PDB file of C-alpha atoms in Angstrom:
ATOM      1  CA  MET C   1     -68.014-144.099  46.892  1.00  0.00           C
ATOM      2  CA  THR C   2     -66.267-148.027  48.797  1.00  0.00           C
ATOM      3  CA  ARG C   3     -68.308-148.626  51.971  1.00  0.00           C
ATOM      4  CA  TYR C   4     -65.124-148.453  54.748  1.00  0.00           C
ATOM      5  CA  ARG C   5     -65.477-150.520  57.198  1.00  0.00           C
ATOM      6  CA  LEU C   6     -62.880-150.176  59.574  1.00  0.00           C
ATOM      7  CA  LEU C   7     -60.650-146.842  61.093  1.00  0.00           C
ATOM      8  CA  ALA C   8     -57.264-147.562  61.842  1.00  0.00           C
ATOM      9  CA  VAL C   9     -56.051-144.469  63.241  1.00  0.00           C
ATOM     10  CA  ASP C  10     -53.387-142.803  65.032  1.00  0.00           C
ATOM     11  CA  LEU C  11     -53.499-141.445  68.793  1.00  0.00           C
ATOM     12  CA  ASP C  12     -50.687-138.216  68.901  1.00  0.00           C
ATOM     13  CA  GLY C  13     -50.970-135.214  65.855  1.00  0.00           C
ATOM     14  CA  THR C  14     -53.594-136.831  64.594  1.00  0.00           C
ATOM     15  CA  LEU C  15     -56.976-137.974  67.287  1.00  0.00           C
ATOM     16  CA  LEU C  16     -55.732-135.492  69.336  1.00  0.00           C
ATOM     17  CA  GLY C  17     -55.204-131.976  69.606  1.00  0.00           C
ATOM     18  CA  PRO C  18     -51.992-130.477  71.117  1.00  0.00           C
ATOM     19  CA  ASP C  19     -53.516-131.233  74.909  1.00  0.00           C
ATOM     20  CA  SER C  20     -53.616-134.765  73.878  1.00  0.00           C
ATOM     21  CA  LYS C  21     -57.565-134.805  74.119  1.00  0.00           C
ATOM     22  CA  LEU C  22     -60.764-136.107  72.359  1.00  0.00           C
ATOM     23  CA  THR C  23     -61.934-132.816  70.524  1.00  0.00           C
ATOM     24  CA  LEU C  24     -66.336-133.094  70.858  1.00  0.00           C
ATOM     25  CA  ARG C  25     -66.711-133.036  67.276  1.00  0.00           C
ATOM     26  CA  THR C  26     -64.194-135.829  66.268  1.00  0.00           C
ATOM     27  CA  ARG C  27     -65.863-137.873  69.159  1.00  0.00           C
ATOM     28  CA  ARG C  28     -69.382-137.203  67.441  1.00  0.00           C
ATOM     29  CA  ALA C  29     -68.375-138.847  64.353  1.00  0.00           C
ATOM     30  CA  MET C  30     -66.040-142.166  65.833  1.00  0.00           C
ATOM     31  CA  GLU C  31     -69.455-142.376  67.623  1.00  0.00           C
ATOM     32  CA  ARG C  32     -71.646-142.230  64.560  1.00  0.00           C
ATOM     33  CA  ALA C  33     -69.816-143.827  62.553  1.00  0.00           C
ATOM     34  CA  ILE C  34     -69.630-146.806  65.137  1.00  0.00           C
ATOM     35  CA  GLN C  35     -73.424-146.541  65.554  1.00  0.00           C
ATOM     36  CA  GLU C  36     -74.644-145.718  62.398  1.00  0.00           C
ATOM     37  CA  TYR C  37     -72.511-146.384  59.979  1.00  0.00           C
ATOM     38  CA  ALA C  38     -70.947-150.102  61.595  1.00  0.00           C
ATOM     39  CA  VAL C  39     -67.539-149.002  61.758  1.00  0.00           C
ATOM     40  CA  ASP C  40     -64.422-150.682  63.920  1.00  0.00           C
ATOM     41  CA  VAL C  41     -62.682-147.670  65.099  1.00  0.00           C
ATOM     42  CA  VAL C  42     -58.728-148.799  65.829  1.00  0.00           C
ATOM     43  CA  ILE C  43     -56.386-147.038  67.400  1.00  0.00           C
ATOM     44  CA  ALA C  44     -53.077-147.422  66.063  1.00  0.00           C
ATOM     45  CA  THR C  45     -50.423-146.229  68.361  1.00  0.00           C
ATOM     46  CA  GLY C  46     -46.727-146.001  69.141  1.00  0.00           C
ATOM     47  CA  ARG C  47     -48.082-146.018  72.832  1.00  0.00           C
ATOM     48  CA  ARG C  48     -47.351-148.163  75.356  1.00  0.00           C
ATOM     49  CA  PHE C  49     -50.643-150.290  75.918  1.00  0.00           C
ATOM     50  CA  HIS C  50     -51.413-148.804  79.430  1.00  0.00           C
ATOM     51  CA  SER C  51     -50.621-145.476  78.465  1.00  0.00           C
ATOM     52  CA  ALA C  52     -53.229-145.939  74.997  1.00  0.00           C
ATOM     53  CA  ARG C  53     -55.853-148.030  76.990  1.00  0.00           C
ATOM     54  CA  PRO C  54     -58.096-145.355  78.942  1.00  0.00           C
ATOM     55  CA  ILE C  55     -57.937-142.826  75.651  1.00  0.00           C
ATOM     56  CA  ALA C  56     -59.808-145.315  73.966  1.00  0.00           C
ATOM     57  CA  ARG C  57     -61.999-146.623  76.885  1.00  0.00           C
ATOM     58  CA  ASP C  58     -62.975-142.705  77.158  1.00  0.00           C
ATOM     59  CA  ALA C  59     -64.070-142.608  73.014  1.00  0.00           C
ATOM     60  CA  GLY C  60     -66.199-146.185  73.800  1.00  0.00           C
ATOM     61  CA  LEU C  61     -63.900-148.339  71.521  1.00  0.00           C
ATOM     62  CA  THR C  62     -64.220-152.013  71.819  1.00  0.00           C
ATOM     63  CA  THR C  63     -61.719-153.661  69.634  1.00  0.00           C
ATOM     64  CA  PRO C  64     -58.403-154.429  70.109  1.00  0.00           C
ATOM     65  CA  LEU C  65     -55.377-151.458  70.216  1.00  0.00           C
ATOM     66  CA  VAL C  66     -53.219-152.022  68.217  1.00  0.00           C
ATOM     67  CA  THR C  67     -49.932-149.722  70.910  1.00  0.00           C
ATOM     68  CA  HIS C  68     -45.868-150.369  70.045  1.00  0.00           C
ATOM     69  CA  ASN C  69     -46.382-149.544  66.739  1.00  0.00           C
ATOM     70  CA  GLY C  70     -47.974-152.745  65.637  1.00  0.00           C
ATOM     71  CA  ALA C  71     -46.151-155.644  68.133  1.00  0.00           C
ATOM     72  CA  LEU C  72     -48.784-156.033  70.529  1.00  0.00           C
ATOM     73  CA  VAL C  73     -51.926-156.202  70.409  1.00  0.00           C
ATOM     74  CA  LYS C  74     -54.176-156.170  73.236  1.00  0.00           C
ATOM     75  CA  ASP C  75     -57.633-156.794  74.348  1.00  0.00           C
ATOM     76  CA  ILE C  76     -59.052-153.034  75.546  1.00  0.00           C
ATOM     77  CA  GLU C  77     -61.474-154.446  78.350  1.00  0.00           C
ATOM     78  CA  THR C  78     -59.446-157.790  79.033  1.00  0.00           C
ATOM     79  CA  ALA C  79     -56.336-157.159  78.320  1.00  0.00           C
ATOM     80  CA  ALA C  80     -55.444-159.868  76.810  1.00  0.00           C
ATOM     81  CA  VAL C  81     -52.683-160.326  74.342  1.00  0.00           C
ATOM     82  CA  HIS C  82     -54.599-161.230  70.757  1.00  0.00           C
ATOM     83  CA  HIS C  83     -51.215-160.623  68.717  1.00  0.00           C
ATOM     84  CA  TYR C  84     -47.100-160.102  69.855  1.00  0.00           C
ATOM     85  CA  GLN C  85     -44.386-159.625  67.659  1.00  0.00           C
ATOM     86  CA  PRO C  86     -41.147-159.384  69.879  1.00  0.00           C
ATOM     87  CA  LEU C  87     -37.938-158.555  69.702  1.00  0.00           C
ATOM     88  CA  ASP C  88     -35.107-161.559  69.837  1.00  0.00           C
ATOM     89  CA  VAL C  89     -32.997-160.879  73.060  1.00  0.00           C
ATOM     90  CA  THR C  90     -29.497-161.966  70.545  1.00  0.00           C
ATOM     91  CA  VAL C  91     -30.212-158.660  68.433  1.00  0.00           C
ATOM     92  CA  ALA C  92     -32.499-156.806  71.250  1.00  0.00           C
ATOM     93  CA  ARG C  93     -28.422-157.310  73.013  1.00  0.00           C
ATOM     94  CA  GLU C  94     -26.579-155.591  70.358  1.00  0.00           C
ATOM     95  CA  LEU C  95     -28.788-153.015  69.564  1.00  0.00           C
ATOM     96  CA  LEU C  96     -28.596-151.486  73.383  1.00  0.00           C
ATOM     97  CA  ALA C  97     -24.662-152.251  72.495  1.00  0.00           C
ATOM     98  CA  VAL C  98     -24.664-149.715  69.141  1.00  0.00           C
ATOM     99  CA  GLY C  99     -27.047-146.877  71.392  1.00  0.00           C
ATOM    100  CA  LYS C 100     -24.307-147.253  74.538  1.00  0.00           C
ATOM    101  CA  ALA C 101     -21.568-146.977  72.439  1.00  0.00           C
ATOM    102  CA  PHE C 102     -23.131-143.911  69.770  1.00  0.00           C
ATOM    103  CA  GLY C 103     -23.998-142.299  73.551  1.00  0.00           C
ATOM    104  CA  ALA C 104     -27.851-142.803  73.460  1.00  0.00           C
ATOM    105  CA  ASP C 105     -30.430-142.422  76.182  1.00  0.00           C
ATOM    106  CA  THR C 106     -32.102-145.812  75.461  1.00  0.00           C
ATOM    107  CA  ILE C 107     -35.404-148.073  76.977  1.00  0.00           C
ATOM    108  CA  ALA C 108     -36.420-150.940  76.531  1.00  0.00           C
ATOM    109  CA  LEU C 109     -40.357-152.255  77.066  1.00  0.00           C
ATOM    110  CA  ASP C 110     -40.834-155.497  78.015  1.00  0.00           C
ATOM    111  CA  ASP C 111     -43.644-157.698  80.010  1.00  0.00           C
ATOM    112  CA  PRO C 112     -45.962-157.641  77.674  1.00  0.00           C
ATOM    113  CA  GLU C 113     -48.865-159.403  79.499  1.00  0.00           C
ATOM    114  CA  GLY C 114     -48.894-157.117  82.529  1.00  0.00           C
ATOM    115  CA  ASP C 115     -49.127-153.492  82.077  1.00  0.00           C
ATOM    116  CA  GLY C 116     -45.554-153.313  80.401  1.00  0.00           C
ATOM    117  CA  ARG C 117     -42.423-152.244  82.457  1.00  0.00           C
ATOM    118  CA  ILE C 118     -39.912-149.238  81.325  1.00  0.00           C
ATOM    119  CA  LEU C 119     -36.630-150.972  81.830  1.00  0.00           C
ATOM    120  CA  THR C 120     -34.104-147.854  82.215  1.00  0.00           C
ATOM    121  CA  ASP C 121     -29.729-147.884  82.957  1.00  0.00           C
ATOM    122  CA  GLY C 122     -30.245-143.885  83.337  1.00  0.00           C
ATOM    123  CA  VAL C 123     -30.910-141.366  80.983  1.00  0.00           C
ATOM    124  CA  SER C 124     -29.072-137.830  80.507  1.00  0.00           C
ATOM    125  CA  GLU C 125     -29.534-134.931  82.084  1.00  0.00           C
ATOM    126  CA  ARG C 126     -29.720-132.783  78.961  1.00  0.00           C
ATOM    127  CA  ASN C 127     -32.357-135.799  77.282  1.00  0.00           C
ATOM    128  CA  ALA C 128     -35.461-133.713  79.068  1.00  0.00           C
ATOM    129  CA  ALA C 129     -38.277-135.034  77.300  1.00  0.00           C
ATOM    130  CA  LEU C 130     -37.472-138.781  78.042  1.00  0.00           C
ATOM    131  CA  ARG C 131     -36.735-137.813  81.622  1.00  0.00           C
ATOM    132  CA  TYR C 132     -39.655-136.694  81.750  1.00  0.00           C
ATOM    133  CA  TYR C 133     -41.331-139.353  80.377  1.00  0.00           C
ATOM    134  CA  LEU C 134     -40.174-141.896  83.145  1.00  0.00           C
ATOM    135  CA  GLU C 135     -41.233-139.716  85.630  1.00  0.00           C
ATOM    136  CA  ILE C 136     -45.383-139.387  84.929  1.00  0.00           C
ATOM    137  CA  ASN C 137     -44.883-143.140  83.759  1.00  0.00           C
ATOM    138  CA  ARG C 138     -42.531-143.702  86.950  1.00  0.00           C
ATOM    139  CA  GLN C 139     -44.609-146.457  88.418  1.00  0.00           C
ATOM    140  CA  TYR C 140     -43.683-149.370  85.312  1.00  0.00           C
ATOM    141  CA  VAL C 141     -40.107-147.499  85.533  1.00  0.00           C
ATOM    142  CA  HIS C 142     -37.040-150.670  86.487  1.00  0.00           C
ATOM    143  CA  GLN C 143     -33.524-149.218  86.777  1.00  0.00           C
ATOM    144  CA  VAL C 144     -31.065-151.804  86.412  1.00  0.00           C
ATOM    145  CA  ASP C 145     -27.657-151.366  86.316  1.00  0.00           C
ATOM    146  CA  ASP C 146     -26.970-152.085  82.564  1.00  0.00           C
ATOM    147  CA  LEU C 147     -29.488-153.264  79.812  1.00  0.00           C
ATOM    148  CA  ARG C 148     -26.268-154.757  77.826  1.00  0.00           C
ATOM    149  CA  VAL C 149     -26.243-156.845  80.903  1.00  0.00           C
ATOM    150  CA  PHE C 150     -30.417-157.637  82.351  1.00  0.00           C
ATOM    151  CA  VAL C 151     -32.215-158.061  79.217  1.00  0.00           C
ATOM    152  CA  LYS C 152     -32.013-162.348  78.578  1.00  0.00           C
ATOM    153  CA  ASP C 153     -35.752-162.456  77.453  1.00  0.00           C
ATOM    154  CA  PRO C 154     -37.295-160.852  74.451  1.00  0.00           C
ATOM    155  CA  VAL C 155     -38.207-157.593  74.320  1.00  0.00           C
ATOM    156  CA  THR C 156     -41.525-155.809  73.261  1.00  0.00           C
ATOM    157  CA  GLN C 157     -39.244-152.799  71.609  1.00  0.00           C
ATOM    158  CA  VAL C 158     -35.807-150.833  72.319  1.00  0.00           C
ATOM    159  CA  MET C 159     -36.683-146.981  71.591  1.00  0.00           C
ATOM    160  CA  PHE C 160     -33.530-144.211  71.743  1.00  0.00           C
ATOM    161  CA  CYS C 161     -35.042-140.680  71.805  1.00  0.00           C
ATOM    162  CA  GLY C 162     -32.967-137.447  72.107  1.00  0.00           C
ATOM    163  CA  PRO C 163     -32.494-134.025  69.937  1.00  0.00           C
ATOM    164  CA  CYS C 164     -33.521-134.612  65.827  1.00  0.00           C
ATOM    165  CA  ALA C 165     -30.133-133.574  64.817  1.00  0.00           C
ATOM    166  CA  ALA C 166     -27.795-136.671  67.117  1.00  0.00           C
ATOM    167  CA  MET C 167     -30.852-139.492  66.961  1.00  0.00           C
ATOM    168  CA  GLN C 168     -30.553-138.952  62.201  1.00  0.00           C
ATOM    169  CA  SER C 169     -26.736-139.784  62.549  1.00  0.00           C
ATOM    170  CA  LEU C 170     -27.605-143.070  65.286  1.00  0.00           C
ATOM    171  CA  ALA C 171     -30.701-143.565  62.612  1.00  0.00           C
ATOM    172  CA  GLN C 172     -28.130-144.119  59.671  1.00  0.00           C
ATOM    173  CA  VAL C 173     -26.063-146.104  61.849  1.00  0.00           C
ATOM    174  CA  LEU C 174     -28.736-148.527  62.713  1.00  0.00           C
ATOM    175  CA  GLU C 175     -30.383-149.117  58.815  1.00  0.00           C
ATOM    176  CA  ARG C 176     -26.621-149.048  58.351  1.00  0.00           C
ATOM    177  CA  ASP C 177     -25.701-151.946  60.794  1.00  0.00           C
ATOM    178  CA  LEU C 178     -29.120-154.136  61.654  1.00  0.00           C
ATOM    179  CA  ALA C 179     -31.826-153.091  58.641  1.00  0.00           C
ATOM    180  CA  THR C 180     -32.577-157.035  58.455  1.00  0.00           C
ATOM    181  CA  GLU C 181     -32.667-157.753  62.092  1.00  0.00           C
ATOM    182  CA  ALA C 182     -34.785-154.659  64.159  1.00  0.00           C
ATOM    183  CA  ARG C 183     -37.504-152.877  61.888  1.00  0.00           C
ATOM    184  CA  LEU C 184     -36.758-148.819  62.426  1.00  0.00           C
ATOM    185  CA  LEU C 185     -39.061-146.813  62.680  1.00  0.00           C
ATOM    186  CA  VAL C 186     -38.961-143.213  63.281  1.00  0.00           C
ATOM    187  CA  THR C 187     -41.798-140.746  64.925  1.00  0.00           C
ATOM    188  CA  THR C 188     -39.782-137.315  64.640  1.00  0.00           C
ATOM    189  CA  TYR C 189     -41.787-133.611  67.242  1.00  0.00           C
ATOM    190  CA  PRO C 190     -38.704-131.227  64.880  1.00  0.00           C
ATOM    191  CA  HIS C 191     -40.690-128.048  67.168  1.00  0.00           C
ATOM    192  CA  ASN C 192     -39.591-129.717  70.158  1.00  0.00           C
ATOM    193  CA  ASP C 193     -35.959-130.742  68.443  1.00  0.00           C
ATOM    194  CA  MET C 194     -36.864-134.532  69.879  1.00  0.00           C
ATOM    195  CA  THR C 195     -37.157-137.463  67.034  1.00  0.00           C
ATOM    196  CA  ILE C 196     -38.390-140.995  68.969  1.00  0.00           C
ATOM    197  CA  LEU C 197     -35.963-144.716  66.892  1.00  0.00           C
ATOM    198  CA  ASP C 198     -38.315-147.055  67.709  1.00  0.00           C
ATOM    199  CA  LEU C 199     -36.214-150.490  67.150  1.00  0.00           C
ATOM    200  CA  MET C 200     -38.688-153.670  66.637  1.00  0.00           C
ATOM    201  CA  HIS C 201     -39.675-157.256  65.477  1.00  0.00           C
ATOM    202  CA  PRO C 202     -38.567-156.986  61.570  1.00  0.00           C
ATOM    203  CA  SER C 203     -41.510-157.893  60.033  1.00  0.00           C
ATOM    204  CA  CYS C 204     -43.404-155.348  62.580  1.00  0.00           C
ATOM    205  CA  SER C 205     -45.491-152.383  61.692  1.00  0.00           C
ATOM    206  CA  LYS C 206     -49.047-150.291  62.721  1.00  0.00           C
ATOM    207  CA  ALA C 207     -49.902-152.210  59.177  1.00  0.00           C
ATOM    208  CA  THR C 208     -49.310-155.517  60.233  1.00  0.00           C
ATOM    209  CA  GLY C 209     -51.125-154.944  63.273  1.00  0.00           C
ATOM    210  CA  ILE C 210     -53.469-153.513  61.840  1.00  0.00           C
ATOM    211  CA  ALA C 211     -53.680-156.855  59.377  1.00  0.00           C
ATOM    212  CA  TYR C 212     -54.220-158.706  62.235  1.00  0.00           C
ATOM    213  CA  VAL C 213     -57.599-156.962  63.507  1.00  0.00           C
ATOM    214  CA  ALA C 214     -59.464-156.807  60.323  1.00  0.00           C
ATOM    215  CA  SER C 215     -58.752-160.121  59.817  1.00  0.00           C
ATOM    216  CA  GLN C 216     -60.358-160.873  63.089  1.00  0.00           C
ATOM    217  CA  LEU C 217     -62.843-158.809  61.904  1.00  0.00           C
ATOM    218  CA  GLY C 218     -63.187-160.403  58.991  1.00  0.00           C
ATOM    219  CA  VAL C 219     -62.751-156.921  56.998  1.00  0.00           C
ATOM    220  CA  ALA C 220     -60.182-156.820  53.367  1.00  0.00           C
ATOM    221  CA  ARG C 221     -58.357-154.015  53.484  1.00  0.00           C
ATOM    222  CA  GLU C 222     -59.972-152.130  50.446  1.00  0.00           C
ATOM    223  CA  GLU C 223     -62.545-151.471  52.885  1.00  0.00           C
ATOM    224  CA  ILE C 224     -59.893-149.893  55.374  1.00  0.00           C
ATOM    225  CA  LEU C 225     -59.101-145.871  56.273  1.00  0.00           C
ATOM    226  CA  ALA C 226     -56.294-144.784  57.736  1.00  0.00           C
ATOM    227  CA  VAL C 227     -55.434-141.540  59.240  1.00  0.00           C
ATOM    228  CA  GLY C 228     -52.040-140.915  60.674  1.00  0.00           C
ATOM    229  CA  ASP C 229     -49.087-137.727  60.390  1.00  0.00           C
ATOM    230  CA  ASN C 230     -45.963-139.247  61.232  1.00  0.00           C
ATOM    231  CA  TYR C 231     -43.472-141.204  59.894  1.00  0.00           C
ATOM    232  CA  ASN C 232     -44.392-144.201  61.835  1.00  0.00           C
ATOM    233  CA  ASP C 233     -47.838-144.374  60.401  1.00  0.00           C
ATOM    234  CA  LEU C 234     -46.229-144.767  56.871  1.00  0.00           C
ATOM    235  CA  ASP C 235     -46.536-148.709  56.596  1.00  0.00           C
ATOM    236  CA  MET C 236     -50.020-148.061  57.652  1.00  0.00           C
ATOM    237  CA  LEU C 237     -51.160-145.375  55.629  1.00  0.00           C
ATOM    238  CA  HIS C 238     -49.803-147.570  52.679  1.00  0.00           C
ATOM    239  CA  TYR C 239     -51.480-150.811  53.067  1.00  0.00           C
ATOM    240  CA  ALA C 240     -55.621-149.184  53.814  1.00  0.00           C
ATOM    241  CA  GLY C 241     -57.770-148.770  50.871  1.00  0.00           C
ATOM    242  CA  ARG C 242     -57.091-145.395  51.280  1.00  0.00           C
ATOM    243  CA  GLY C 243     -54.513-143.567  53.679  1.00  0.00           C
ATOM    244  CA  ILE C 244     -54.791-140.115  54.222  1.00  0.00           C
ATOM    245  CA  LEU C 245     -52.279-137.838  55.710  1.00  0.00           C
ATOM    246  CA  MET C 246     -52.809-135.145  58.746  1.00  0.00           C
ATOM    247  CA  GLY C 247     -52.207-131.315  57.662  1.00  0.00           C
ATOM    248  CA  ASN C 248     -49.875-131.306  60.411  1.00  0.00           C
ATOM    249  CA  ALA C 249     -47.789-133.309  59.067  1.00  0.00           C
ATOM    250  CA  GLU C 250     -43.764-132.609  58.006  1.00  0.00           C
ATOM    251  CA  PRO C 251     -43.162-130.915  55.065  1.00  0.00           C
ATOM    252  CA  GLU C 252     -40.783-134.197  53.925  1.00  0.00           C
ATOM    253  CA  LEU C 253     -44.006-136.053  54.456  1.00  0.00           C
ATOM    254  CA  LYS C 254     -46.886-134.176  52.598  1.00  0.00           C
ATOM    255  CA  ALA C 255     -44.537-134.003  50.112  1.00  0.00           C
ATOM    256  CA  MET C 256     -45.264-138.011  49.181  1.00  0.00           C
ATOM    257  CA  GLY C 257     -47.893-137.468  47.928  1.00  0.00           C
ATOM    258  CA  PHE C 258     -51.014-139.224  50.243  1.00  0.00           C
ATOM    259  CA  GLU C 259     -54.569-137.500  49.971  1.00  0.00           C
ATOM    260  CA  LEU C 260     -54.492-134.442  52.834  1.00  0.00           C
ATOM    261  CA  THR C 261     -57.029-133.443  55.044  1.00  0.00           C
ATOM    262  CA  ALA C 262     -57.062-130.578  57.960  1.00  0.00           C
ATOM    263  CA  PRO C 263     -54.466-130.713  60.701  1.00  0.00           C
ATOM    264  CA  ASN C 264     -55.309-132.565  64.313  1.00  0.00           C
ATOM    265  CA  THR C 265     -55.852-128.358  65.199  1.00  0.00           C
ATOM    266  CA  GLU C 266     -58.940-128.788  63.109  1.00  0.00           C
ATOM    267  CA  ASP C 267     -60.427-131.805  63.805  1.00  0.00           C
ATOM    268  CA  GLY C 268     -59.019-133.735  60.554  1.00  0.00           C
ATOM    269  CA  VAL C 269     -59.823-136.915  61.347  1.00  0.00           C
ATOM    270  CA  ALA C 270     -63.491-136.138  61.987  1.00  0.00           C
ATOM    271  CA  GLN C 271     -63.215-134.379  58.135  1.00  0.00           C
ATOM    272  CA  VAL C 272     -62.577-137.956  57.035  1.00  0.00           C
ATOM    273  CA  ILE C 273     -65.081-139.665  58.722  1.00  0.00           C
ATOM    274  CA  GLU C 274     -67.494-136.916  57.670  1.00  0.00           C
ATOM    275  CA  THR C 275     -66.412-136.941  54.064  1.00  0.00           C
ATOM    276  CA  TYR C 276     -65.109-140.764  53.617  1.00  0.00           C
ATOM    277  CA  ILE C 277     -67.884-142.646  55.996  1.00  0.00           C
ATOM    278  CA  PHE C 278     -71.095-140.074  56.479  1.00  0.00           C
ATOM    279  CA  GLY C 279     -70.839-139.010  52.794  1.00  0.00           C
ATOM    280  CA  ARG C 280     -70.453-135.304  53.090  1.00  0.00           C
ATOM    281  CA  PRO C 281     -69.160-133.245  55.316  1.00  0.00           C
ATOM    282  CA  THR C 282     -70.663-131.436  58.496  1.00  0.00           C
ATOM    283  CA  SER C 283     -70.500-129.677  62.092  1.00  0.00           C
ATOM    284  CA  LEU C 284     -72.012-129.102  65.295  1.00  0.00           C
ATOM    285  CA  PRO C 285     -74.641-127.325  66.365  1.00  0.00           C
ATOM    286  CA  GLY C 286     -73.608-123.641  66.601  1.00  0.00           C
ATOM    287  CA  GLU C 287     -70.723-123.901  64.186  1.00  0.00           C
TER     288      GLU C 287
END
């Protein structure tokens, strides 16, 4: 069996359960992988650094944190920037114009050295999901009159959020007109009728973030074990020596032929660790 030295894992829908928490089994599996098998565990998420950092700390992780779908890699303890691929300001403003013309609710994210600002020029009443996101992150929200005018420097990303059908139509426009200028990463939650479109630097993905961390740790590509559940995880799963898809992934993703683990409701990540790092499935006492 290949000895995996780095475990790259997505957060929402993968490492975390539906309650956005780590289960005891998953926590113990990660701790054992780190302490007994010298495996580096790297979180690769679409979340902002400030949102993902408490989870990484709670899990006892020390490796750099890959955030914003690979655009920003920062130190968990010091928050120092290790790697940053911002979106060109001209491209960002062009994207903002397309979104505005499409009637999409939009935010832009910047301030990589700090806590990360969330820039917005307003969200429609119908977009409850994005309004809730801005409310729970209100200390980081910076309200502006017009994002197209305000943005004058490179940004970490531009994000559109809305109902699945509307975002699918917008994604088709973006892929047709701006495919070479920005990387489109899609995260969809059909049960909530919500899709997130992240627009990043064209060479940016979770795979590039993981590759950067692996190079700093001296880990070869074939020694990387990756687990994810959504479209924005695909590059990372293809890049890793072994890429495994969660059982709670959408049917379209499952049809791509990835090896599957159990859903996040059944400790799918723990099962991956037990099988491919420990060499055999294990269970907690009393299970």
